[in-house]
Short mmCIF file of N, CA and C in Angstrom, two decimals:
data_model
loop_
_atom_site.label_atom_id
_atom_site.label_comp_id
_atom_site.label_asym_id
_atom_site.label_seq_id
_atom_site.Cartn_x
_atom_site.Cartn_y
_atom_site.Cartn_z
N UNK S 1 -40.04 43.47 -100.75
CA UNK S 1 -40.31 44.36 -100.30
C UNK S 1 -40.62 45.38 -101.91
N UNK S 2 -41.92 45.01 -102.39
CA UNK S 2 -42.26 45.37 -103.18
C UNK S 2 -43.72 45.71 -103.12
N UNK S 3 -43.32 48.00 -103.42
CA UNK S 3 -44.55 48.27 -103.74
C UNK S 3 -45.63 48.14 -105.45
N UNK S 4 -45.40 47.93 -105.73
CA UNK S 4 -45.83 47.63 -106.76
C UNK S 4 -47.04 46.68 -107.20
N UNK S 5 -46.87 46.05 -106.46
CA UNK S 5 -47.90 44.72 -106.38
C UNK S 5 -48.87 44.97 -105.54
N UNK S 6 -50.55 45.28 -105.63
CA UNK S 6 -51.28 46.07 -104.73
C UNK S 6 -51.94 44.12 -104.01
N UNK S 7 -52.05 44.48 -103.11
CA UNK S 7 -52.21 43.22 -101.95
C UNK S 7 -53.62 43.18 -102.32
N UNK S 8 -54.38 41.80 -102.02
CA UNK S 8 -55.07 41.73 -101.69
C UNK S 8 -55.90 42.32 -100.10
N UNK S 9 -55.06 42.12 -99.44
CA UNK S 9 -55.54 42.84 -97.76
C UNK S 9 -54.20 43.55 -97.80
N UNK S 10 -54.19 44.66 -96.71
CA UNK S 10 -53.06 45.31 -96.19
C UNK S 10 -53.21 45.56 -94.35
N UNK S 11 -52.70 44.45 -93.53
CA UNK S 11 -52.63 45.16 -92.14
C UNK S 11 -51.48 46.03 -91.21
N UNK S 12 -52.01 46.40 -90.80
CA UNK S 12 -51.08 48.28 -90.06
C UNK S 12 -50.92 47.21 -88.91
N UNK S 13 -50.00 46.90 -87.95
CA UNK S 13 -49.88 46.90 -86.72
C UNK S 13 -49.13 47.95 -86.16
N UNK S 14 -49.64 49.13 -85.14
CA UNK S 14 -48.79 49.79 -84.55
C UNK S 14 -49.89 49.48 -83.59
N UNK S 15 -47.98 49.45 -82.17
CA UNK S 15 -47.51 49.34 -80.74
C UNK S 15 -47.87 50.80 -80.17
N UNK S 16 -48.16 50.88 -79.20
CA UNK S 16 -48.63 52.27 -78.68
C UNK S 16 -47.07 53.13 -78.57
N UNK S 17 -47.49 54.10 -79.00
CA UNK S 17 -46.61 55.16 -78.10
C UNK S 17 -45.89 54.89 -76.98
N UNK S 18 -44.09 55.35 -76.74
CA UNK S 18 -43.94 54.86 -75.10
C UNK S 18 -44.99 55.86 -74.06
N UNK S 19 -45.10 55.23 -73.02
CA UNK S 19 -45.58 56.03 -72.03
C UNK S 19 -45.28 55.81 -70.80
N UNK S 20 -45.26 56.82 -69.67
CA UNK S 20 -44.45 56.61 -68.35
C UNK S 20 -45.19 55.23 -67.60
N UNK S 21 -45.26 55.17 -66.13
CA UNK S 21 -45.80 54.46 -65.77
C UNK S 21 -46.71 54.58 -64.93
N UNK S 22 -47.76 53.98 -63.96
CA UNK S 22 -48.92 54.74 -63.74
C UNK S 22 -48.32 55.22 -62.46
N UNK S 23 -49.38 56.35 -62.17
CA UNK S 23 -48.63 57.86 -61.35
C UNK S 23 -49.69 56.32 -59.20
N UNK S 24 -49.01 57.18 -58.61
CA UNK S 24 -49.69 56.50 -57.80
C UNK S 24 -51.35 56.61 -57.44
N UNK S 25 -52.45 55.06 -57.71
CA UNK S 25 -53.19 55.71 -57.40
C UNK S 25 -54.49 55.22 -58.69
N UNK S 26 -53.39 55.71 -60.61
CA UNK S 26 -53.41 55.49 -61.37
C UNK S 26 -53.38 54.13 -61.97
N UNK S 27 -54.67 53.77 -62.63
CA UNK S 27 -54.71 52.20 -63.51
C UNK S 27 -54.28 52.23 -64.70
N UNK S 28 -53.46 51.17 -65.29
CA UNK S 28 -52.66 50.50 -66.25
C UNK S 28 -53.27 51.59 -67.72
N UNK S 29 -54.76 51.08 -67.57
CA UNK S 29 -55.44 51.71 -68.40
C UNK S 29 -55.35 53.19 -68.96
N UNK S 30 -55.50 53.85 -67.14
CA UNK S 30 -55.36 55.24 -67.27
C UNK S 30 -53.37 55.82 -67.62
N UNK S 31 -52.64 54.81 -67.91
CA UNK S 31 -51.41 55.50 -67.99
C UNK S 31 -51.47 56.52 -69.25
N UNK S 32 -50.86 57.39 -69.86
CA UNK S 32 -51.04 58.27 -70.80
C UNK S 32 -48.91 58.25 -71.61
N UNK S 33 -49.03 58.33 -72.63
CA UNK S 33 -47.81 58.73 -73.47
C UNK S 33 -46.85 59.55 -72.54
N UNK S 34 -45.59 59.50 -72.40
CA UNK S 34 -44.59 60.00 -71.97
C UNK S 34 -44.21 61.22 -72.96
N UNK S 35 -43.32 61.94 -72.56
CA UNK S 35 -43.05 63.75 -73.94
C UNK S 35 -42.32 62.87 -75.15
N UNK S 36 -41.83 61.68 -75.04
CA UNK S 36 -40.50 60.94 -76.35
C UNK S 36 -42.14 60.27 -76.93
N UNK S 37 -42.99 59.40 -76.12
CA UNK S 37 -44.02 58.88 -76.59
C UNK S 37 -44.93 59.46 -77.05
N UNK S 38 -44.94 60.78 -77.32
CA UNK S 38 -45.65 61.80 -77.79
C UNK S 38 -45.66 62.34 -78.67
N UNK S 39 -43.73 62.74 -78.92
CA UNK S 39 -43.13 62.95 -80.39
C UNK S 39 -43.01 61.92 -81.28
N UNK S 40 -43.64 60.16 -80.84
CA UNK S 40 -42.94 59.02 -82.06
C UNK S 40 -44.42 58.84 -82.32
N UNK S 41 -45.53 59.05 -81.84
CA UNK S 41 -47.11 59.39 -82.23
C UNK S 41 -46.88 60.15 -83.18
N UNK S 42 -46.24 61.94 -82.40
CA UNK S 42 -46.33 62.38 -84.49
C UNK S 42 -45.48 61.77 -85.63
N UNK S 43 -43.79 61.28 -84.68
CA UNK S 43 -43.13 60.84 -86.35
C UNK S 43 -43.69 59.44 -87.28
N UNK S 44 -44.25 59.17 -86.18
CA UNK S 44 -44.84 57.16 -87.39
C UNK S 44 -46.17 57.88 -87.77
N UNK S 45 -46.95 58.73 -87.92
CA UNK S 45 -48.67 59.14 -88.23
C UNK S 45 -47.44 60.46 -89.15
N UNK S 46 -46.34 61.08 -89.52
CA UNK S 46 -46.27 61.66 -90.57
C UNK S 46 -45.01 60.96 -91.70
N UNK S 47 -44.40 59.42 -90.89
CA UNK S 47 -43.44 58.67 -91.66
C UNK S 47 -45.48 57.98 -92.34
N UNK S 48 -45.76 57.84 -91.86
CA UNK S 48 -47.28 57.05 -92.82
C UNK S 48 -47.59 57.64 -93.57
N UNK S 49 -47.56 59.05 -93.63
CA UNK S 49 -47.78 59.90 -94.72
C UNK S 49 -47.39 60.01 -95.68
N UNK S 50 -45.73 60.02 -95.30
CA UNK S 50 -44.96 59.70 -96.20
C UNK S 50 -44.77 59.06 -97.13
N UNK S 51 -45.27 58.02 -96.75
CA UNK S 51 -44.94 56.03 -97.63
C UNK S 51 -46.24 56.41 -98.30
N UNK S 52 -47.05 57.50 -97.82
CA UNK S 52 -48.78 57.29 -98.90
C UNK S 52 -49.59 56.12 -98.22
N UNK S 53 -49.33 56.14 -96.72
CA UNK S 53 -49.98 54.72 -96.16
C UNK S 53 -51.13 55.59 -95.24
N UNK S 54 -52.56 55.24 -95.83
CA UNK S 54 -53.52 55.70 -95.47
C UNK S 54 -54.38 54.30 -94.83
N UNK S 55 -54.86 54.09 -93.34
CA UNK S 55 -55.53 52.93 -93.69
C UNK S 55 -57.76 52.94 -94.10
N UNK S 56 -58.14 51.88 -94.53
CA UNK S 56 -59.57 52.25 -94.72
C UNK S 56 -60.42 52.25 -93.50
N UNK S 57 -59.83 51.57 -92.22
CA UNK S 57 -60.41 51.84 -91.18
C UNK S 57 -59.04 51.41 -89.88
N UNK S 58 -59.28 52.22 -89.06
CA UNK S 58 -58.53 51.86 -87.62
C UNK S 58 -58.70 51.49 -86.38
N UNK S 59 -58.36 50.88 -86.34
CA UNK S 59 -59.21 49.98 -84.72
C UNK S 59 -58.46 50.17 -83.42
N UNK S 60 -59.09 50.80 -82.69
CA UNK S 60 -56.96 51.45 -81.80
C UNK S 60 -58.79 50.95 -80.48
N UNK S 61 -56.97 50.67 -79.20
CA UNK S 61 -57.83 50.15 -77.95
C UNK S 61 -58.24 51.32 -77.33
N UNK S 62 -59.01 50.89 -76.37
CA UNK S 62 -59.83 52.24 -75.46
C UNK S 62 -58.83 52.96 -74.35
N UNK S 63 -57.87 52.04 -74.24
CA UNK S 63 -56.71 52.96 -73.12
C UNK S 63 -56.22 54.04 -74.18
N UNK S 64 -55.53 55.06 -72.91
CA UNK S 64 -55.43 56.36 -73.08
C UNK S 64 -53.84 56.72 -73.89
N UNK S 65 -53.49 55.43 -73.80
CA UNK S 65 -51.63 55.70 -74.02
C UNK S 65 -52.03 54.80 -75.94
N UNK S 66 -53.46 54.19 -76.64
CA UNK S 66 -53.45 54.11 -77.40
C UNK S 66 -54.33 55.30 -77.86
N UNK S 67 -55.36 55.71 -77.95
CA UNK S 67 -56.01 57.05 -78.24
C UNK S 67 -55.08 58.34 -78.03
N UNK S 68 -54.32 58.32 -77.62
CA UNK S 68 -53.26 59.58 -77.42
C UNK S 68 -51.87 58.92 -78.86
N UNK S 69 -51.78 57.96 -79.32
CA UNK S 69 -51.29 57.76 -79.90
C UNK S 69 -51.40 57.71 -81.27
N UNK S 70 -52.93 57.70 -81.68
CA UNK S 70 -54.15 57.66 -82.75
C UNK S 70 -54.16 58.70 -82.75
N UNK S 71 -53.85 59.91 -81.86
CA UNK S 71 -54.41 61.66 -82.40
C UNK S 71 -52.92 62.19 -83.53
N UNK S 72 -52.41 62.71 -83.52
CA UNK S 72 -51.38 62.57 -84.29
C UNK S 72 -52.17 62.06 -85.98
N UNK S 73 -52.55 60.50 -85.75
CA UNK S 73 -52.85 60.32 -87.25
C UNK S 73 -53.99 61.05 -87.91
N UNK S 74 -55.46 61.73 -86.77
CA UNK S 74 -56.42 62.53 -87.80
C UNK S 74 -55.86 63.74 -88.31
N UNK S 75 -53.99 64.36 -88.24
CA UNK S 75 -53.27 65.27 -88.72
C UNK S 75 -53.04 64.17 -89.86
N UNK S 76 -52.35 63.77 -89.66
CA UNK S 76 -51.84 62.73 -90.29
C UNK S 76 -52.33 62.63 -92.16
N UNK S 77 -53.63 61.76 -91.34
CA UNK S 77 -54.17 61.47 -92.90
C UNK S 77 -55.62 61.95 -92.86
N UNK S 78 -56.13 62.92 -91.94
CA UNK S 78 -57.43 64.04 -92.18
C UNK S 78 -58.21 63.14 -91.03
N UNK S 79 -58.89 64.02 -91.15
CA UNK S 79 -59.78 64.73 -90.01
C UNK S 79 -61.14 63.33 -90.59
N UNK S 80 -61.04 62.91 -91.97
CA UNK S 80 -62.38 61.68 -92.02
C UNK S 80 -61.84 60.47 -91.41
N UNK S 81 -60.56 60.18 -91.66
CA UNK S 81 -59.68 59.53 -91.01
C UNK S 81 -61.18 58.17 -90.45
N UNK S 82 -61.32 56.75 -90.41
CA UNK S 82 -62.30 56.55 -89.43
C UNK S 82 -62.07 55.23 -88.63
N UNK S 83 -61.77 55.74 -87.32
CA UNK S 83 -60.90 55.61 -86.31
C UNK S 83 -61.79 54.76 -84.61
N UNK S 84 -62.48 54.09 -84.80
CA UNK S 84 -63.28 53.17 -83.78
C UNK S 84 -62.46 52.75 -82.90
N UNK S 85 -62.89 52.68 -81.54
CA UNK S 85 -62.01 52.67 -79.90
C UNK S 85 -62.77 51.49 -80.02
N UNK S 86 -62.05 49.94 -79.50
CA UNK S 86 -62.72 48.73 -79.09
C UNK S 86 -62.30 48.83 -77.68
N UNK S 87 -62.85 48.48 -76.55
CA UNK S 87 -62.65 47.48 -74.97
C UNK S 87 -61.94 46.90 -75.37
N UNK S 88 -61.74 45.79 -76.18
CA UNK S 88 -61.82 44.19 -76.24
C UNK S 88 -59.96 44.14 -76.52
N UNK S 89 -59.31 44.86 -77.47
CA UNK S 89 -57.90 45.31 -77.71
C UNK S 89 -57.11 46.04 -76.63
N UNK S 90 -57.77 46.49 -75.07
CA UNK S 90 -57.51 46.43 -74.63
C UNK S 90 -57.07 44.82 -73.86
N UNK S 91 -58.29 44.72 -72.81
CA UNK S 91 -59.04 43.77 -72.30
C UNK S 91 -58.05 42.29 -73.12
N UNK S 92 -58.36 42.26 -74.09
CA UNK S 92 -58.65 40.58 -74.55
C UNK S 92 -56.60 39.99 -75.39
N UNK S 93 -57.34 38.53 -75.21
CA UNK S 93 -56.08 37.81 -75.92
C UNK S 93 -55.51 38.62 -77.52
N UNK S 94 -54.92 37.98 -77.82
CA UNK S 94 -54.09 37.57 -78.67
C UNK S 94 -55.49 37.58 -80.21
N UNK S 95 -56.07 36.33 -79.47
CA UNK S 95 -56.81 35.82 -80.51
C UNK S 95 -57.91 37.14 -80.47
N UNK S 96 -58.09 37.68 -79.84
CA UNK S 96 -59.25 39.03 -80.53
C UNK S 96 -58.89 40.40 -81.40
N UNK S 97 -56.95 40.03 -81.77
CA UNK S 97 -56.83 40.90 -82.83
C UNK S 97 -57.21 40.39 -83.09
N UNK S 98 -56.99 38.51 -84.26
CA UNK S 98 -57.11 37.78 -85.05
C UNK S 98 -58.24 38.15 -84.90
N UNK S 99 -59.59 37.91 -84.61
CA UNK S 99 -61.13 37.52 -85.09
C UNK S 99 -60.75 38.88 -85.51
N UNK S 100 -60.63 40.00 -84.95
CA UNK S 100 -61.24 41.61 -85.83
C UNK S 100 -60.36 41.45 -87.47
N UNK S 101 -58.70 41.15 -87.37
CA UNK S 101 -58.49 41.00 -88.81
C UNK S 101 -59.48 40.38 -89.33
N UNK S 102 -59.36 39.05 -89.15
CA UNK S 102 -60.41 38.53 -90.28
C UNK S 102 -61.96 38.62 -90.11
N UNK S 103 -62.34 39.43 -88.95
CA UNK S 103 -63.96 40.78 -89.06
C UNK S 103 -64.09 41.40 -90.07
N UNK S 104 -63.51 42.58 -91.21
CA UNK S 104 -62.81 43.33 -90.84
C UNK S 104 -62.00 42.51 -92.28
N UNK S 105 -61.51 41.85 -93.10
CA UNK S 105 -59.94 41.54 -94.27
C UNK S 105 -61.48 41.54 -95.82
N UNK S 106 -62.78 42.30 -94.97
CA UNK S 106 -62.97 42.33 -96.71
C UNK S 106 -62.88 43.96 -97.13
N UNK S 107 -62.59 44.32 -95.92
CA UNK S 107 -61.73 46.40 -96.47
C UNK S 107 -60.62 46.09 -97.41
N UNK S 108 -60.11 47.14 -97.81
CA UNK S 108 -58.66 47.27 -98.41
C UNK S 108 -57.47 46.73 -97.46
N UNK S 109 -57.67 47.83 -96.00
CA UNK S 109 -56.47 47.95 -95.36
C UNK S 109 -57.07 47.74 -94.17
N UNK S 110 -56.24 47.87 -92.83
CA UNK S 110 -57.12 47.97 -91.72
C UNK S 110 -55.63 47.96 -90.62
N UNK S 111 -55.86 49.52 -90.01
CA UNK S 111 -54.35 48.94 -89.13
C UNK S 111 -55.16 48.95 -87.96
N UNK S 112 -54.36 48.66 -86.74
CA UNK S 112 -54.96 48.23 -85.42
C UNK S 112 -53.58 48.63 -84.29
N UNK S 113 -54.36 49.69 -83.40
CA UNK S 113 -53.50 50.21 -82.32
C UNK S 113 -53.68 49.27 -81.40
N UNK S 114 -52.51 49.00 -80.80
CA UNK S 114 -53.10 48.21 -79.44
C UNK S 114 -51.42 48.27 -78.67
N UNK S 115 -51.09 46.88 -77.54
CA UNK S 115 -50.54 47.01 -76.86
C UNK S 115 -49.43 45.37 -76.97
N UNK S 116 -48.47 45.62 -75.99
CA UNK S 116 -47.58 43.90 -76.09
C UNK S 116 -48.33 43.36 -74.85
N UNK S 117 -48.38 42.27 -75.17
CA UNK S 117 -47.48 41.22 -76.33
C UNK S 117 -48.32 41.34 -77.40
N UNK S 118 -49.40 41.46 -77.26
CA UNK S 118 -50.98 41.38 -78.03
C UNK S 118 -50.01 41.46 -79.89
N UNK S 119 -49.73 42.50 -79.77
CA UNK S 119 -49.53 43.22 -81.28
C UNK S 119 -48.32 42.49 -82.06
N UNK S 120 -47.30 41.96 -80.49
CA UNK S 120 -45.80 40.81 -81.01
C UNK S 120 -46.33 40.02 -81.31
N UNK S 121 -47.40 39.35 -80.69
CA UNK S 121 -47.82 37.88 -80.59
C UNK S 121 -48.82 37.30 -82.64
N UNK S 122 -49.13 38.99 -82.97
CA UNK S 122 -49.64 38.58 -83.78
C UNK S 122 -48.85 39.19 -85.10
N UNK S 123 -48.06 39.13 -85.25
CA UNK S 123 -47.08 40.15 -85.93
C UNK S 123 -46.23 38.59 -86.03
N UNK S 124 -45.61 37.96 -84.52
CA UNK S 124 -44.83 36.32 -85.35
C UNK S 124 -45.62 35.00 -85.58
N UNK S 125 -47.36 35.62 -84.90
CA UNK S 125 -48.23 34.80 -86.15
C UNK S 125 -48.14 34.26 -87.18
N UNK S 126 -48.42 36.06 -88.06
CA UNK S 126 -48.51 35.81 -89.51
C UNK S 126 -47.41 35.73 -90.03
N UNK S 127 -46.46 36.56 -89.70
CA UNK S 127 -45.31 36.42 -90.30
C UNK S 127 -44.18 34.77 -89.81
N UNK S 128 -44.29 34.31 -88.92
CA UNK S 128 -43.89 33.30 -88.45
C UNK S 128 -42.58 33.64 -87.95
N UNK S 129 -42.68 32.78 -87.37
CA UNK S 129 -41.09 32.65 -86.29
C UNK S 129 -40.00 33.69 -86.65
N UNK S 130 -39.50 32.71 -88.20
CA UNK S 130 -38.28 33.36 -88.50
C UNK S 130 -37.97 34.30 -88.93
N UNK S 131 -38.86 34.55 -89.66
CA UNK S 131 -39.21 36.19 -90.42
C UNK S 131 -39.02 36.72 -89.71
N UNK S 132 -40.35 37.30 -88.30
CA UNK S 132 -40.24 38.11 -87.33
C UNK S 132 -39.28 38.75 -87.15
N UNK S 133 -38.30 37.41 -86.66
CA UNK S 133 -37.77 37.11 -85.49
C UNK S 133 -36.73 38.82 -86.29
N UNK S 134 -36.18 37.95 -87.32
CA UNK S 134 -35.75 38.59 -88.75
C UNK S 134 -35.82 40.75 -89.06
N UNK S 135 -37.44 40.50 -88.67
CA UNK S 135 -37.54 41.89 -88.56
C UNK S 135 -37.64 43.07 -86.84
N UNK S 136 -37.97 42.14 -85.93
CA UNK S 136 -37.74 42.60 -84.57
C UNK S 136 -36.27 42.55 -84.13
N UNK S 137 -35.55 43.52 -83.61
CA UNK S 137 -34.17 43.62 -83.48
C UNK S 137 -34.26 42.81 -81.68
N UNK S 138 -35.13 43.32 -80.64
CA UNK S 138 -35.29 42.41 -79.59
C UNK S 138 -36.98 42.10 -79.49
N UNK S 139 -37.88 43.42 -79.21
CA UNK S 139 -38.86 43.21 -78.92
C UNK S 139 -39.83 44.39 -80.36
N UNK S 140 -41.23 44.09 -80.64
CA UNK S 140 -41.63 45.08 -80.87
C UNK S 140 -41.93 46.10 -80.15
N UNK S 141 -40.51 47.36 -80.97
CA UNK S 141 -40.28 48.31 -80.43
C UNK S 141 -41.87 49.45 -80.24
N UNK S 142 -42.31 50.37 -78.77
CA UNK S 142 -43.18 51.14 -79.05
C UNK S 142 -43.27 52.74 -80.72
N UNK S 143 -44.94 52.69 -80.58
CA UNK S 143 -44.85 53.12 -81.87
C UNK S 143 -44.70 52.86 -83.52
N UNK S 144 -44.18 51.56 -83.03
CA UNK S 144 -43.44 51.07 -84.03
C UNK S 144 -44.22 50.20 -85.20
N UNK S 145 -44.73 50.09 -86.35
CA UNK S 145 -45.94 50.45 -87.04
C UNK S 145 -45.29 49.55 -88.82
N UNK S 146 -46.06 47.89 -88.23
CA UNK S 146 -45.70 47.16 -89.54
C UNK S 146 -46.56 46.50 -90.31
N UNK S 147 -46.35 46.89 -91.86
CA UNK S 147 -46.81 46.49 -92.74
C UNK S 147 -46.76 45.36 -93.60
N UNK S 148 -48.36 45.15 -93.04
CA UNK S 148 -48.11 43.53 -93.77
C UNK S 148 -49.12 43.41 -94.97
N UNK S 149 -48.65 42.95 -96.11
CA UNK S 149 -49.42 42.87 -97.22
C UNK S 149 -49.74 41.05 -97.47
N UNK S 150 -51.29 40.82 -97.44
CA UNK S 150 -51.64 39.23 -97.92
C UNK S 150 -51.58 39.06 -98.87
N UNK S 151 -51.39 38.05 -99.26
CA UNK S 151 -51.51 37.72 -100.69
C UNK S 151 -53.01 37.66 -101.09
N UNK S 152 -53.68 36.81 -100.27
CA UNK S 152 -55.10 36.75 -99.49
C UNK S 152 -55.88 37.24 -98.68
N UNK S 153 -56.74 37.18 -99.20
CA UNK S 153 -57.83 38.12 -97.31
C UNK S 153 -57.51 36.45 -96.27
N UNK S 154 -57.65 37.26 -95.09
CA UNK S 154 -57.41 36.44 -94.13
C UNK S 154 -58.92 35.71 -93.63
N UNK S 155 -58.79 33.90 -93.85
CA UNK S 155 -60.01 33.46 -93.55
C UNK S 155 -59.76 32.43 -92.21
N UNK S 156 -60.73 32.94 -91.20
CA UNK S 156 -60.95 32.05 -90.61
C UNK S 156 -60.22 30.39 -90.77
N UNK S 157 -58.91 29.45 -89.82
CA UNK S 157 -59.63 28.36 -90.32
C UNK S 157 -58.52 28.13 -91.42
N UNK S 158 -58.11 29.22 -92.05
CA UNK S 158 -56.54 28.92 -93.29
C UNK S 158 -55.99 29.66 -92.87
N UNK S 159 -54.69 29.27 -93.00
CA UNK S 159 -53.18 29.52 -93.06
C UNK S 159 -53.05 30.64 -93.57
N UNK S 160 -52.81 32.42 -93.58
CA UNK S 160 -52.56 33.48 -94.12
C UNK S 160 -51.54 33.41 -94.54
N UNK S 161 -51.39 33.88 -95.68
CA UNK S 161 -50.39 33.80 -96.15
C UNK S 161 -50.05 35.63 -96.95
N UNK S 162 -48.76 35.79 -96.25
CA UNK S 162 -48.60 37.55 -95.72
C UNK S 162 -47.11 37.35 -95.53
N UNK S 163 -46.62 38.74 -96.19
CA UNK S 163 -45.10 39.30 -96.42
C UNK S 163 -45.41 40.74 -95.76
N UNK S 164 -43.86 41.19 -95.51
CA UNK S 164 -43.87 42.57 -94.76
C UNK S 164 -42.89 43.47 -95.57
N UNK S 165 -43.61 44.34 -95.72
CA UNK S 165 -43.70 45.39 -96.80
C UNK S 165 -42.31 46.14 -96.23
N UNK S 166 -43.19 46.74 -95.30
CA UNK S 166 -42.70 47.85 -94.47
C UNK S 166 -42.35 47.85 -92.68
N UNK S 167 -41.91 48.27 -92.18
CA UNK S 167 -41.31 48.09 -90.99
C UNK S 167 -41.10 49.55 -90.78
N UNK S 168 -42.18 51.17 -89.84
CA UNK S 168 -41.72 51.98 -89.62
C UNK S 168 -41.62 52.13 -88.09
N UNK S 169 -40.24 52.78 -87.82
CA UNK S 169 -40.31 52.92 -86.51
C UNK S 169 -39.08 54.39 -85.99
N UNK S 170 -39.92 55.09 -85.29
CA UNK S 170 -39.39 56.45 -85.09
C UNK S 170 -38.32 56.00 -85.04
N UNK S 171 -37.10 57.28 -85.27
CA UNK S 171 -35.70 57.35 -84.54
C UNK S 171 -35.73 57.92 -82.92
N UNK S 172 -35.44 56.93 -81.98
CA UNK S 172 -35.63 57.94 -80.79
C UNK S 172 -35.00 59.79 -81.01
N UNK S 173 -33.81 59.54 -81.82
CA UNK S 173 -33.01 60.90 -81.03
C UNK S 173 -33.94 61.36 -81.89
N UNK S 174 -35.02 61.65 -82.50
CA UNK S 174 -35.98 62.87 -83.55
C UNK S 174 -37.03 62.21 -83.01
N UNK S 175 -37.94 61.34 -81.74
CA UNK S 175 -38.35 61.53 -80.51
C UNK S 175 -38.21 62.20 -79.48
N UNK S 176 -36.59 62.14 -78.67
CA UNK S 176 -36.09 62.55 -77.68
C UNK S 176 -35.98 64.70 -78.26
N UNK S 177 -36.02 64.71 -79.16
CA UNK S 177 -35.91 65.79 -79.81
C UNK S 177 -37.37 67.08 -79.17
N UNK S 178 -38.53 65.25 -80.53
CA UNK S 178 -39.43 66.21 -80.40
C UNK S 178 -40.23 67.03 -78.58
#
């Protein structure tokens, strides 16, 4: 994990923070973060800022829990951060996530805020099963953010070459205090 080499493209994969179960009559789309989730989102945003991580563009699922995970990023990165909310990140399969990476690979960096299993599946696809398994204890954690550096810009139909430079996970003890 080197910080001195400037990657051709950097992808940040952020799984939404911990959310509560749907209330009676509430849709999955409208599920909100729970108290721990709000603290996790704040900790992840602050950790990204502390590591001087600031994406060129953020694509975020329109689901409530993802939008709530994105809110602290405005405070951490500044109000001028470009966040776009996309329904396909809620409704679509992993291929939608990969297509968005390819569509925005001309930028220096891209953050995607989305859902499991799509975030984890994309993470595994990019890094390969062995490297992904080594980075993940069990599964992609809530509010976990992978910083993935690409040696070349991802192009459709070509193999992607990338390495995991950082994996930021908020400390559960800190989130529970929050």
